[in-house]
Amino acid sequence: MGELVDGVWHKQPVAKGTGAFERKASSFRNWITPDGAPGPSGTGGFAAQSGRYHLYISYACPWAHRAMLLRGLRGLAAHISFDVVHPFMGDLGWHFGTDFDGATGDSLYGAASLSEIYVRAESKATTRVTVPVLWDKQTEQIVSNESAEIILMLDQAFNGLTGNTETIRPKGMGDALNAVNARIYDTLNNGVYRAGFAGNQDAYSSAVDEVFATLEWLEARLAKTRYVMGEVLTEADWRLLPTLLRFDPVYVGHFKCDRARLMDYPSLWGYTRELYGTEAVQTTTRFDHIRYHYYTSHETLNPKRIVSTGPAIDWHAPHGRGG
């Protein structure tokens, strides 16, 4: 993936000198709040208002998938619009081609690439150009491009509009959630990328060992409880699920995470199918975008860009985890 430097797009390699894949921190960290007061980071002025905000997403990207899940779960479809980039990410990064089913183009400005949106917000931006982007149509600024924070905004900031009373961060669970989220992010959400983009055997072996240690830890946990944190769905489940949905379709083969399949873990596999039955999950999961993106966008991993046939998966099979 490339990056912007002083507002100019540059293609950059993903591997560093150590051979380990390194993911840079997100650069826009403002918050939408009910009254526009400042959030935990960034500046204020982003009040929760219907029709004011727009999401730029990729159906292929697990981080963007999180945001779309919360948009659906919290009934925000009527309040927050969205556009979908093309699943192929080439030299220009994410772009707005419309020659793939479900890719929308840029409905706001007719931009050709997502980097144009970043430069529109900050003319001399130096940053990675990632999805999701939470955009303020009123001020033409990027509110945030950090998915972990966007989902918390969508969870609670718009309750005055929607009447929502649910939350993905139940009271008193914050510290435990943070610890579980940190492990899942470091070793699994990002761990599959560290394995797939490793530049040498040691980096790969270290990353893939952590991926499967965490899958085994989750398997044992879900054998005892219905969801990651117990009997109620939380932030941990919705941060984990996009990675699990992509595991057998792409990470096993494309990222060399082939020690075992998700389907080889009975509790994890049933859990994933249970959550897949949620309407917000089914309407935001596009396996055609997922597989096309990974197999065609990473030229160093798949130089001929051949998209494999993929495994046969029955996502609708009974999950066996109760009603």
Short mmCIF file of C-alpha atoms in Angstrom, two decimals:
data_model
loop_
_atom_site.label_atom_id
_atom_site.label_comp_id
_atom_site.label_asym_id
_atom_site.label_seq_id
_atom_site.Cartn_x
_atom_site.Cartn_y
_atom_site.Cartn_z
CA MET A 1 0.00 0.00 0.00
CA GLY A 2 1.24 3.49 -0.85
CA GLU A 3 0.92 6.69 1.12
CA LEU A 4 0.53 10.44 0.81
CA VAL A 5 3.55 12.61 1.51
CA ASP A 6 2.85 16.35 1.62
CA GLY A 7 -0.33 15.75 -0.35
CA VAL A 8 1.39 13.75 -3.12
CA TRP A 9 0.73 10.04 -3.62
CA HIS A 10 3.74 7.71 -3.42
CA LYS A 11 3.86 3.95 -3.77
CA GLN A 12 5.71 2.34 -0.83
CA PRO A 13 6.74 -1.23 0.02
CA VAL A 14 4.90 -2.90 2.92
CA ALA A 15 7.89 -4.82 4.38
CA LYS A 16 10.63 -3.13 6.40
CA GLY A 17 14.26 -4.13 6.80
CA THR A 18 13.51 -6.70 9.51
CA GLY A 19 11.11 -8.57 7.25
CA ALA A 20 8.25 -7.88 9.65
CA PHE A 21 5.05 -6.21 8.47
CA GLU A 22 4.41 -2.95 10.36
CA ARG A 23 1.00 -1.20 10.40
CA LYS A 24 1.20 2.55 11.00
CA ALA A 25 -1.26 4.26 13.31
CA SER A 26 -4.30 6.03 11.89
CA SER A 27 -3.85 9.77 11.44
CA PHE A 28 -7.34 11.30 11.85
CA ARG A 29 -8.68 10.80 15.38
CA ASN A 30 -11.61 13.16 15.97
CA TRP A 31 -14.92 11.99 17.48
CA ILE A 32 -18.60 12.46 16.78
CA THR A 33 -20.37 13.17 20.06
CA PRO A 34 -24.06 13.82 20.84
CA ASP A 35 -23.51 17.58 21.26
CA GLY A 36 -20.29 18.12 19.30
CA ALA A 37 -18.09 18.39 22.38
CA PRO A 38 -14.53 17.07 21.97
CA GLY A 39 -14.07 13.35 22.35
CA PRO A 40 -11.09 11.50 23.84
CA SER A 41 -8.80 12.78 21.06
CA GLY A 42 -8.77 15.34 18.25
CA THR A 43 -10.96 18.42 18.12
CA GLY A 44 -14.63 19.08 18.79
CA GLY A 45 -17.40 20.35 16.57
CA PHE A 46 -18.66 17.03 15.22
CA ALA A 47 -22.20 16.75 16.55
CA ALA A 48 -24.36 13.71 15.83
CA GLN A 49 -26.73 14.91 13.12
CA SER A 50 -28.74 12.93 10.60
CA GLY A 51 -27.41 13.16 7.04
CA ARG A 52 -24.22 14.97 7.98
CA TYR A 53 -21.77 12.06 7.85
CA HIS A 54 -20.62 9.67 5.16
CA LEU A 55 -18.55 6.48 5.25
CA TYR A 56 -16.03 5.50 2.61
CA ILE A 57 -15.55 1.75 2.87
CA SER A 58 -14.30 -1.34 1.12
CA TYR A 59 -16.31 -4.55 1.36
CA ALA A 60 -12.99 -6.38 1.23
CA CYS A 61 -11.37 -4.65 4.20
CA PRO A 62 -11.99 -6.14 7.67
CA TRP A 63 -11.46 -2.76 9.37
CA ALA A 64 -14.10 -1.11 7.17
CA HIS A 65 -16.39 -4.09 7.72
CA ARG A 66 -16.46 -3.26 11.44
CA ALA A 67 -17.84 0.19 10.71
CA MET A 68 -20.53 -1.10 8.38
CA LEU A 69 -21.55 -3.70 10.96
CA LEU A 70 -22.15 -1.02 13.59
CA ARG A 71 -23.94 1.21 11.10
CA GLY A 72 -26.35 -1.67 10.52
CA LEU A 73 -26.61 -2.88 14.12
CA ARG A 74 -27.44 0.59 15.42
CA GLY A 75 -30.01 1.46 12.76
CA LEU A 76 -27.95 4.23 11.17
CA ALA A 77 -28.65 3.48 7.51
CA ALA A 78 -31.06 6.40 7.27
CA HIS A 79 -28.60 8.76 8.96
CA ILE A 80 -25.15 7.92 7.53
CA SER A 81 -24.58 7.43 3.78
CA PHE A 82 -21.68 5.47 2.30
CA ASP A 83 -19.65 4.77 -0.82
CA VAL A 84 -17.72 1.62 -1.70
CA VAL A 85 -14.30 1.62 -3.35
CA HIS A 86 -13.35 -0.87 -6.05
CA PRO A 87 -11.97 -4.13 -4.58
CA PHE A 88 -8.75 -3.93 -6.61
CA MET A 89 -6.08 -1.85 -4.90
CA GLY A 90 -3.24 -1.08 -7.29
CA ASP A 91 -0.60 1.60 -7.67
CA LEU A 92 -3.13 4.35 -6.87
CA GLY A 93 -4.35 2.64 -3.72
CA TRP A 94 -8.08 2.46 -3.12
CA HIS A 95 -9.94 3.89 -6.11
CA PHE A 96 -13.55 4.49 -7.16
CA GLY A 97 -13.98 2.37 -10.26
CA THR A 98 -17.52 1.17 -10.87
CA ASP A 99 -16.83 -1.85 -13.08
CA PHE A 100 -17.31 -4.31 -10.22
CA ASP A 101 -20.71 -5.14 -8.76
CA GLY A 102 -21.23 -3.23 -5.51
CA ALA A 103 -18.50 -0.63 -6.12
CA THR A 104 -20.32 2.71 -6.10
CA GLY A 105 -17.90 5.39 -7.19
CA ASP A 106 -17.65 8.59 -5.16
CA SER A 107 -21.16 10.04 -4.88
CA LEU A 108 -20.02 13.22 -3.12
CA TYR A 109 -17.25 14.63 -5.32
CA GLY A 110 -16.69 12.24 -8.20
CA ALA A 111 -13.16 11.53 -7.02
CA ALA A 112 -11.11 8.94 -8.87
CA SER A 113 -9.23 7.68 -5.82
CA LEU A 114 -9.58 7.80 -2.06
CA SER A 115 -6.32 9.76 -1.80
CA GLU A 116 -8.20 12.69 -3.37
CA ILE A 117 -10.61 12.65 -0.43
CA TYR A 118 -7.71 12.76 2.02
CA VAL A 119 -6.14 15.70 0.18
CA ARG A 120 -9.50 17.46 0.07
CA ALA A 121 -9.54 17.29 3.86
CA GLU A 122 -5.87 18.26 4.26
CA SER A 123 -4.00 19.56 1.22
CA LYS A 124 -0.55 18.65 2.55
CA ALA A 125 -1.55 15.38 4.15
CA THR A 126 1.19 12.89 4.98
CA THR A 127 -0.59 9.68 5.82
CA ARG A 128 -1.59 6.19 4.75
CA VAL A 129 -4.83 6.23 2.75
CA THR A 130 -7.02 3.66 4.44
CA VAL A 131 -10.64 2.67 4.88
CA PRO A 132 -12.91 3.21 6.66
CA VAL A 133 -13.09 6.98 6.41
CA LEU A 134 -15.76 8.77 8.43
CA TRP A 135 -16.34 12.00 6.52
CA ASP A 136 -18.13 15.18 7.61
CA LYS A 137 -20.05 16.54 4.62
CA GLN A 138 -20.72 19.84 6.40
CA THR A 139 -17.11 20.87 7.03
CA GLU A 140 -15.49 18.62 4.40
CA GLN A 141 -13.17 17.06 6.93
CA ILE A 142 -12.21 13.53 7.88
CA VAL A 143 -13.60 12.90 11.33
CA SER A 144 -11.69 9.65 11.75
CA ASN A 145 -10.00 6.85 9.86
CA GLU A 146 -9.50 4.68 12.95
CA SER A 147 -11.99 1.81 12.82
CA ALA A 148 -11.73 0.92 16.51
CA GLU A 149 -12.89 4.43 17.41
CA ILE A 150 -15.43 4.79 14.61
CA ILE A 151 -17.35 1.76 15.86
CA LEU A 152 -17.57 3.28 19.34
CA MET A 153 -19.00 6.50 17.87
CA LEU A 154 -21.57 4.61 15.83
CA ASP A 155 -22.46 2.54 18.88
CA GLN A 156 -23.52 5.44 21.10
CA ALA A 157 -23.23 8.95 19.63
CA PHE A 158 -26.47 8.78 17.64
CA ASN A 159 -28.71 7.37 20.36
CA GLY A 160 -30.68 10.63 20.48
CA LEU A 161 -31.69 10.07 16.85
CA THR A 162 -32.26 6.33 16.91
CA GLY A 163 -33.46 5.63 20.43
CA ASN A 164 -30.87 2.88 20.75
CA THR A 165 -30.26 1.63 24.29
CA GLU A 166 -27.79 -1.17 23.54
CA THR A 167 -24.00 -0.92 23.67
CA ILE A 168 -21.02 -2.99 22.62
CA ARG A 169 -19.17 -1.89 25.79
CA PRO A 170 -21.31 -2.99 28.75
CA LYS A 171 -20.78 -1.12 32.01
CA GLY A 172 -17.99 -2.49 34.13
CA MET A 173 -16.45 -4.51 31.31
CA GLY A 174 -14.05 -1.91 29.92
CA ASP A 175 -10.73 -3.18 31.29
CA ALA A 176 -11.50 -6.80 30.41
CA LEU A 177 -12.62 -5.81 26.93
CA ASN A 178 -9.49 -3.75 26.35
CA ALA A 179 -7.27 -6.68 27.28
CA VAL A 180 -9.12 -9.15 25.04
CA ASN A 181 -9.30 -6.67 22.15
CA ALA A 182 -5.55 -6.03 22.41
CA ARG A 183 -4.68 -9.70 22.15
CA ILE A 184 -7.08 -10.35 19.28
CA TYR A 185 -5.85 -7.29 17.38
CA ASP A 186 -2.13 -7.90 17.82
CA THR A 187 -2.07 -11.63 17.17
CA LEU A 188 -5.09 -12.31 14.92
CA ASN A 189 -6.69 -9.25 13.27
CA ASN A 190 -3.27 -7.90 12.40
CA GLY A 191 -1.48 -11.20 12.93
CA VAL A 192 -2.74 -12.67 9.65
CA TYR A 193 -1.26 -9.67 7.82
CA ARG A 194 2.02 -10.07 9.68
CA ALA A 195 2.11 -13.68 8.52
CA GLY A 196 1.04 -12.93 4.95
CA PHE A 197 3.39 -10.00 4.38
CA ALA A 198 6.35 -11.38 6.32
CA GLY A 199 9.63 -10.80 4.50
CA ASN A 200 11.49 -13.78 5.90
CA GLN A 201 10.91 -17.17 7.52
CA ASP A 202 11.47 -16.04 11.10
CA ALA A 203 8.96 -13.18 10.81
CA TYR A 204 6.41 -15.51 9.24
CA SER A 205 6.90 -18.28 11.81
CA SER A 206 6.56 -15.88 14.73
CA ALA A 207 3.39 -14.34 13.34
CA VAL A 208 1.68 -17.57 12.33
CA ASP A 209 2.41 -19.17 15.71
CA GLU A 210 0.61 -16.25 17.38
CA VAL A 211 -2.34 -16.50 14.97
CA PHE A 212 -2.99 -20.13 15.87
CA ALA A 213 -2.28 -19.73 19.58
CA THR A 214 -5.04 -17.10 19.66
CA LEU A 215 -7.44 -19.22 17.61
CA GLU A 216 -6.90 -22.07 20.06
CA TRP A 217 -7.43 -19.70 23.00
CA LEU A 218 -10.68 -18.45 21.44
CA GLU A 219 -11.80 -22.02 20.72
CA ALA A 220 -11.38 -22.94 24.39
CA ARG A 221 -13.15 -19.77 25.48
CA LEU A 222 -16.11 -20.23 23.13
CA ALA A 223 -16.50 -23.85 24.17
CA LYS A 224 -17.56 -22.48 27.59
CA THR A 225 -19.39 -19.26 26.68
CA ARG A 226 -21.66 -18.22 23.84
CA TYR A 227 -19.71 -15.10 22.95
CA VAL A 228 -16.16 -13.89 23.53
CA MET A 229 -16.93 -12.06 26.78
CA GLY A 230 -19.71 -14.30 28.04
CA GLU A 231 -23.40 -14.46 27.25
CA VAL A 232 -23.76 -10.99 25.71
CA LEU A 233 -22.42 -9.66 22.41
CA THR A 234 -19.76 -7.00 22.86
CA GLU A 235 -17.17 -4.96 21.02
CA ALA A 236 -14.83 -7.97 21.10
CA ASP A 237 -17.20 -10.04 18.93
CA TRP A 238 -17.68 -7.36 16.28
CA ARG A 239 -13.94 -6.66 16.10
CA LEU A 240 -13.19 -10.37 15.76
CA LEU A 241 -15.86 -11.42 13.30
CA PRO A 242 -14.56 -9.72 10.11
CA THR A 243 -11.26 -11.59 10.49
CA LEU A 244 -13.01 -14.92 11.02
CA LEU A 245 -15.21 -14.40 7.95
CA ARG A 246 -12.09 -13.93 5.83
CA PHE A 247 -10.02 -16.69 7.38
CA ASP A 248 -10.92 -19.73 5.28
CA PRO A 249 -11.76 -17.77 2.09
CA VAL A 250 -8.41 -15.93 1.92
CA TYR A 251 -6.10 -16.06 4.93
CA VAL A 252 -5.58 -19.84 4.89
CA GLY A 253 -4.26 -19.85 1.33
CA HIS A 254 -3.26 -16.32 0.41
CA PHE A 255 -1.60 -15.41 3.74
CA LYS A 256 -0.19 -18.92 4.37
CA CYS A 257 -2.20 -19.35 7.59
CA ASP A 258 -2.76 -22.98 6.66
CA ARG A 259 -1.94 -24.87 9.85
CA ALA A 260 -5.70 -25.34 10.27
CA ARG A 261 -8.94 -23.92 8.89
CA LEU A 262 -11.56 -22.07 10.88
CA MET A 263 -13.84 -25.00 10.07
CA ASP A 264 -11.47 -27.22 12.08
CA TYR A 265 -12.42 -25.41 15.31
CA PRO A 266 -15.96 -26.56 16.23
CA SER A 267 -16.81 -23.77 18.67
CA LEU A 268 -15.27 -20.97 16.60
CA TRP A 269 -16.90 -22.27 13.43
CA GLY A 270 -20.35 -22.49 15.04
CA TYR A 271 -19.90 -19.04 16.60
CA THR A 272 -18.95 -17.51 13.25
CA ARG A 273 -21.96 -19.03 11.50
CA GLU A 274 -24.25 -17.85 14.30
CA LEU A 275 -23.11 -14.24 13.90
CA TYR A 276 -23.23 -14.54 10.12
CA GLY A 277 -26.97 -15.13 10.51
CA THR A 278 -27.36 -11.54 11.76
CA GLU A 279 -28.89 -9.30 9.09
CA ALA A 280 -26.26 -6.59 9.54
CA VAL A 281 -23.56 -9.18 8.85
CA GLN A 282 -25.14 -10.77 5.80
CA THR A 283 -25.89 -7.42 4.14
CA THR A 284 -22.31 -6.16 4.60
CA THR A 285 -20.35 -9.34 3.78
CA ARG A 286 -19.33 -9.54 0.13
CA PHE A 287 -17.13 -12.57 -0.47
CA ASP A 288 -16.75 -11.59 -4.15
CA HIS A 289 -15.07 -8.31 -3.08
CA ILE A 290 -13.03 -10.05 -0.39
CA ARG A 291 -11.53 -12.72 -2.61
CA TYR A 292 -11.01 -10.46 -5.64
CA HIS A 293 -9.24 -7.83 -3.53
CA TYR A 294 -6.78 -10.10 -1.79
CA TYR A 295 -5.87 -12.25 -4.77
CA THR A 296 -5.51 -9.40 -7.28
CA SER A 297 -4.15 -6.53 -5.17
CA HIS A 298 -1.08 -8.14 -3.62
CA GLU A 299 1.22 -8.57 -6.60
CA THR A 300 4.19 -9.62 -4.45
CA LEU A 301 2.17 -12.53 -3.06
CA ASN A 302 0.28 -13.47 -6.24
CA PRO A 303 2.15 -12.05 -9.27
CA LYS A 304 -0.23 -13.48 -11.87
CA ARG A 305 -3.28 -12.24 -9.94
CA ILE A 306 -5.12 -15.52 -10.43
CA VAL A 307 -8.16 -15.78 -8.15
CA SER A 308 -8.48 -19.35 -6.89
CA THR A 309 -11.81 -21.15 -6.83
CA GLY A 310 -11.84 -21.06 -3.05
CA PRO A 311 -13.27 -23.47 -0.49
CA ALA A 312 -16.91 -24.59 -0.49
CA ILE A 313 -18.43 -23.07 2.66
CA ASP A 314 -22.03 -23.34 3.83
CA TRP A 315 -22.43 -20.23 5.95
CA HIS A 316 -26.09 -21.04 6.53
CA ALA A 317 -25.53 -24.50 8.02
CA PRO A 318 -27.01 -24.90 11.53
CA HIS A 319 -24.59 -23.43 14.04
CA GLY A 320 -25.67 -25.51 17.02
CA ARG A 321 -25.24 -22.73 19.57
CA GLY A 322 -28.81 -22.35 20.75
CA GLY A 323 -31.65 -20.07 19.61
#
